[in-house]
mmCIF file of C-alpha atoms in Angstrom:
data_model
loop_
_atom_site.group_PDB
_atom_site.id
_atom_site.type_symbol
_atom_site.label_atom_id
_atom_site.label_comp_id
_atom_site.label_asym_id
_atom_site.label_seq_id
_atom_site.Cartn_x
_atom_site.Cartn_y
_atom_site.Cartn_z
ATOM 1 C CA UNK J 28 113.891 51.927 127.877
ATOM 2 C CA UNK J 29 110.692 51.828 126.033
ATOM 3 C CA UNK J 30 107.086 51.120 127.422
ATOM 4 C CA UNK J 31 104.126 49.953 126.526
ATOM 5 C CA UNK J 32 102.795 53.242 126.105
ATOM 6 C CA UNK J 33 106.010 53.362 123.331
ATOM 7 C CA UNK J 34 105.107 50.773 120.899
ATOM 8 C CA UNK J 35 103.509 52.021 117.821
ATOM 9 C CA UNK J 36 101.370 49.968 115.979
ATOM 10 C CA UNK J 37 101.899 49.357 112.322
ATOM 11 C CA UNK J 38 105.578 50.598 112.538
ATOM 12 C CA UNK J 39 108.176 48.607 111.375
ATOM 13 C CA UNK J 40 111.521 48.299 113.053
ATOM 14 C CA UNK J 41 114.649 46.777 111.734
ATOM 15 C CA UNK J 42 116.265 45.581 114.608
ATOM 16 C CA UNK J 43 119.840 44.605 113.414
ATOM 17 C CA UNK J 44 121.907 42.094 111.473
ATOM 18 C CA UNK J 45 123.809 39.387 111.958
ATOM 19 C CA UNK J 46 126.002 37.403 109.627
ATOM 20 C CA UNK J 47 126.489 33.708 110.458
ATOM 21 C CA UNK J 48 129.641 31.676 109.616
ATOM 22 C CA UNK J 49 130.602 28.242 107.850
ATOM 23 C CA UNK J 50 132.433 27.870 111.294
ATOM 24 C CA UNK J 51 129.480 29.210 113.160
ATOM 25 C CA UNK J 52 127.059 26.854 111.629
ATOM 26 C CA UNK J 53 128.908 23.941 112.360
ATOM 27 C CA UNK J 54 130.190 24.609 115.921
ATOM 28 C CA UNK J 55 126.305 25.177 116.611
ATOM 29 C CA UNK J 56 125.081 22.085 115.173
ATOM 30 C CA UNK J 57 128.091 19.966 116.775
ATOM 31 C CA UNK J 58 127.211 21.046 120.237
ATOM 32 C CA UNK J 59 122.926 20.954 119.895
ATOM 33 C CA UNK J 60 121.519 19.602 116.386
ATOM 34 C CA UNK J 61 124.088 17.215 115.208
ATOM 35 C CA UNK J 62 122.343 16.668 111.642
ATOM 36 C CA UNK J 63 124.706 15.857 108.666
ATOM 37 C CA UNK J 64 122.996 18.825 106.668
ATOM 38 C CA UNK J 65 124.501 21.528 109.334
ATOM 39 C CA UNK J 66 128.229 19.767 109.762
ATOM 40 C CA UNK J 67 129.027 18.472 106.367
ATOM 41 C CA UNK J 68 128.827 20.883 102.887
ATOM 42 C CA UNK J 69 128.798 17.455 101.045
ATOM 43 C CA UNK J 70 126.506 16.016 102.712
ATOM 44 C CA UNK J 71 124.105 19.181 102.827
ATOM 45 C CA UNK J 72 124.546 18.979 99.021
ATOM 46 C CA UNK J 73 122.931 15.735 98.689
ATOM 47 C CA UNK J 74 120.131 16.071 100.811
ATOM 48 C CA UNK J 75 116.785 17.945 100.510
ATOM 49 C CA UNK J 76 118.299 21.614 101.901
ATOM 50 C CA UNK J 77 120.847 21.970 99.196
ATOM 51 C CA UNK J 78 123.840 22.995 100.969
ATOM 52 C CA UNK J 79 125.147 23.680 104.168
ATOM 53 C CA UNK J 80 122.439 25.516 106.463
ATOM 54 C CA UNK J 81 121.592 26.369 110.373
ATOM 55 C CA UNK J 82 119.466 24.516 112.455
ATOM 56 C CA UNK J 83 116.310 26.048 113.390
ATOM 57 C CA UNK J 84 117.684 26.310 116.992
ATOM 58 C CA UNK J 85 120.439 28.355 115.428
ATOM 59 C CA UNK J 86 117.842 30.513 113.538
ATOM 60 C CA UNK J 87 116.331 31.609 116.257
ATOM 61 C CA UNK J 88 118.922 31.808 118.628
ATOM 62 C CA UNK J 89 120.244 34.304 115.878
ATOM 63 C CA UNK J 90 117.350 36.071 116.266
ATOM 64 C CA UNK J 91 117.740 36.205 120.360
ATOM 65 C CA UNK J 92 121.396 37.646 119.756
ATOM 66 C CA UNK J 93 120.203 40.516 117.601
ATOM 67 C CA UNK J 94 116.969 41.318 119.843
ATOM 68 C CA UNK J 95 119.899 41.566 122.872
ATOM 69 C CA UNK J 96 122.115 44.145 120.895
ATOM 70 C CA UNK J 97 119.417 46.465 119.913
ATOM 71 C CA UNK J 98 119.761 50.028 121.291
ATOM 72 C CA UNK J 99 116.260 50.673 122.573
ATOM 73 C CA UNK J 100 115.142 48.086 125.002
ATOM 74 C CA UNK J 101 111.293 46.652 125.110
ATOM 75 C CA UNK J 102 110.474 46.997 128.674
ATOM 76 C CA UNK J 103 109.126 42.965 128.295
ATOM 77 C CA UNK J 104 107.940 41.660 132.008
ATOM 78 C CA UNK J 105 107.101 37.758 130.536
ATOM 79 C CA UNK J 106 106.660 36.176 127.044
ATOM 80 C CA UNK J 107 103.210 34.730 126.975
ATOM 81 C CA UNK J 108 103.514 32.612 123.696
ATOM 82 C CA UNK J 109 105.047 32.291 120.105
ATOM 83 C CA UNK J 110 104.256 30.683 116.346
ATOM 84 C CA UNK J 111 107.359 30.227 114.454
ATOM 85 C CA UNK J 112 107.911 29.510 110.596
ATOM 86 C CA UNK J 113 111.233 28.379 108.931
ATOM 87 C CA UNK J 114 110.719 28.783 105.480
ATOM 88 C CA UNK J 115 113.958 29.108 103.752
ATOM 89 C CA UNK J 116 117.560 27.612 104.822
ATOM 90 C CA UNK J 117 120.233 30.124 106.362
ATOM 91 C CA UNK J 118 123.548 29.539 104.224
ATOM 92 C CA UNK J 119 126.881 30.504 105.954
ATOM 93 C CA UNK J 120 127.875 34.330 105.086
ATOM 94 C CA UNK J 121 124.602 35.981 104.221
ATOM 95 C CA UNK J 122 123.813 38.655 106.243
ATOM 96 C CA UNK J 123 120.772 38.206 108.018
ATOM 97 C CA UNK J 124 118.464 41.266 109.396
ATOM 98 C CA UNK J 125 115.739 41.038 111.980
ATOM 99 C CA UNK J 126 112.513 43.207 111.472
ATOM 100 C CA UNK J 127 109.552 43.799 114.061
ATOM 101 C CA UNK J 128 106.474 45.010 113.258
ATOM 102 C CA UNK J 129 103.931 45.377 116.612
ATOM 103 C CA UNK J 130 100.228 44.608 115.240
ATOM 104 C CA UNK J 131 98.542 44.847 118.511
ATOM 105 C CA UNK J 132 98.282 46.250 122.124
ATOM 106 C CA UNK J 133 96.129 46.039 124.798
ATOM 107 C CA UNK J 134 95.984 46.981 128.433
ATOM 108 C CA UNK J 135 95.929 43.610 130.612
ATOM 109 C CA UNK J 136 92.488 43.683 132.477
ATOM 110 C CA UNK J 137 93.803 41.222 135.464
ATOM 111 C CA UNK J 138 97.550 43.608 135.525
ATOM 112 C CA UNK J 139 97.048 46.808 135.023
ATOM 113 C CA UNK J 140 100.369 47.494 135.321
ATOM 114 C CA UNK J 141 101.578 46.061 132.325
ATOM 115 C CA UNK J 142 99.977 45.508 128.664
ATOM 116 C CA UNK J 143 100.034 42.705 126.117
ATOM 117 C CA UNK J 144 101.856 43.350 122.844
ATOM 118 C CA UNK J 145 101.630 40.654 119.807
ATOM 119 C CA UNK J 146 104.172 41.368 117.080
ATOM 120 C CA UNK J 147 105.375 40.067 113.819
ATOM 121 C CA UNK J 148 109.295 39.769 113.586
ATOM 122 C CA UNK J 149 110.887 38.304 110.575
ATOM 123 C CA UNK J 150 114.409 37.465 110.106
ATOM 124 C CA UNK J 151 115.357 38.659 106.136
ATOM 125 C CA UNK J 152 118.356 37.360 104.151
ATOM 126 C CA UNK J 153 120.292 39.658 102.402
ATOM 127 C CA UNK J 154 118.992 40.165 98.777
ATOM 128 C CA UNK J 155 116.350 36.923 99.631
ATOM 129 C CA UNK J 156 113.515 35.594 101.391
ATOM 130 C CA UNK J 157 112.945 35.681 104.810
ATOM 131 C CA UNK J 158 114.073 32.930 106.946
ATOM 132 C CA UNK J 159 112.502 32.732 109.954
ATOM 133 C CA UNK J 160 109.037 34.830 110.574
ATOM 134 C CA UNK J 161 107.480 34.333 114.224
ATOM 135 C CA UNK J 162 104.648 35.865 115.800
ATOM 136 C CA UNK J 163 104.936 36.779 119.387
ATOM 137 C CA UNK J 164 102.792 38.029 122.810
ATOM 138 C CA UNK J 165 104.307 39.365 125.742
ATOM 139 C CA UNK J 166 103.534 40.975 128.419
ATOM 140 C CA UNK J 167 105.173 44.601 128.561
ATOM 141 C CA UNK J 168 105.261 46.833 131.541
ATOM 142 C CA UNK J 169 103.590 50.440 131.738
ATOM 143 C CA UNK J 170 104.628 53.691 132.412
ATOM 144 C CA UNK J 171 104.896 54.365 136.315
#
């Protein structure tokens, strides 16, 4: 487990990757964001993504599955807030990577016991734009 005292500013971190089905897509989008763009390639033609994409829900619940799987946990006590961008579409079979780069830390003055930690994370297509880029503060325990 990592600490507060762990984080290094400035250093980026890939995370890990993920590669999202056709089937994936869909079964995600038929059970929480029914939209005709994320079930139907000819429909997702027509309309204004293109082709067949994920939700934003899916994005980031992409993101969520990668940030469980990585090897050295974040010793996170609470997330204190988020800002989210979803600039480009995730097609079915492009492998996705998830990147985290910590911009700032601070000792909490009210809990000294833990620190706040903002961070960029951005989730990278392969060979393309990024997808999803979010900015994040939590609130990440000290070293006993």
């Amino acid at each position: 487990m990592h600490y507060f005292e762990d984080v290094v500013l400035g250093e980026e971190i890939e995370i890990g990757r993920h590669t999202p089905s056709r089937d994936e897509i869909v079964e995600f989008a038929r059970k929480w964001d029914p939209q005709p763009f994320h079930l139907d390639e000819e429909a997702a033609r027509d309309s204004v993504m293109g082709g067949l994409c994920a939700s934003s829900c899916h994005t980031y619940a992409i993101s969520a599955l990668i940030n469980s799987r990585r090897s050295t946990r974040l010793k996170t006590a609470a997330m204190l807030g988020m800002e989210v961008r979803f600039p480009h579409p995730v097609r079915p079979d492009v492998e996705l990577t998830l990147i985290e780069l910590p911009l700032e830390k601070r000792v909490s003055k009210s809990r000294p016991g833990v620190g706040v930690v903002r961070s960029r994370t951005r989730l990278q297509s392969e060979g393309g734009p990024d997808v999803m880029w979010m900015e994040t503060s939590f609130l990440v325990e000290r070293r006993p």
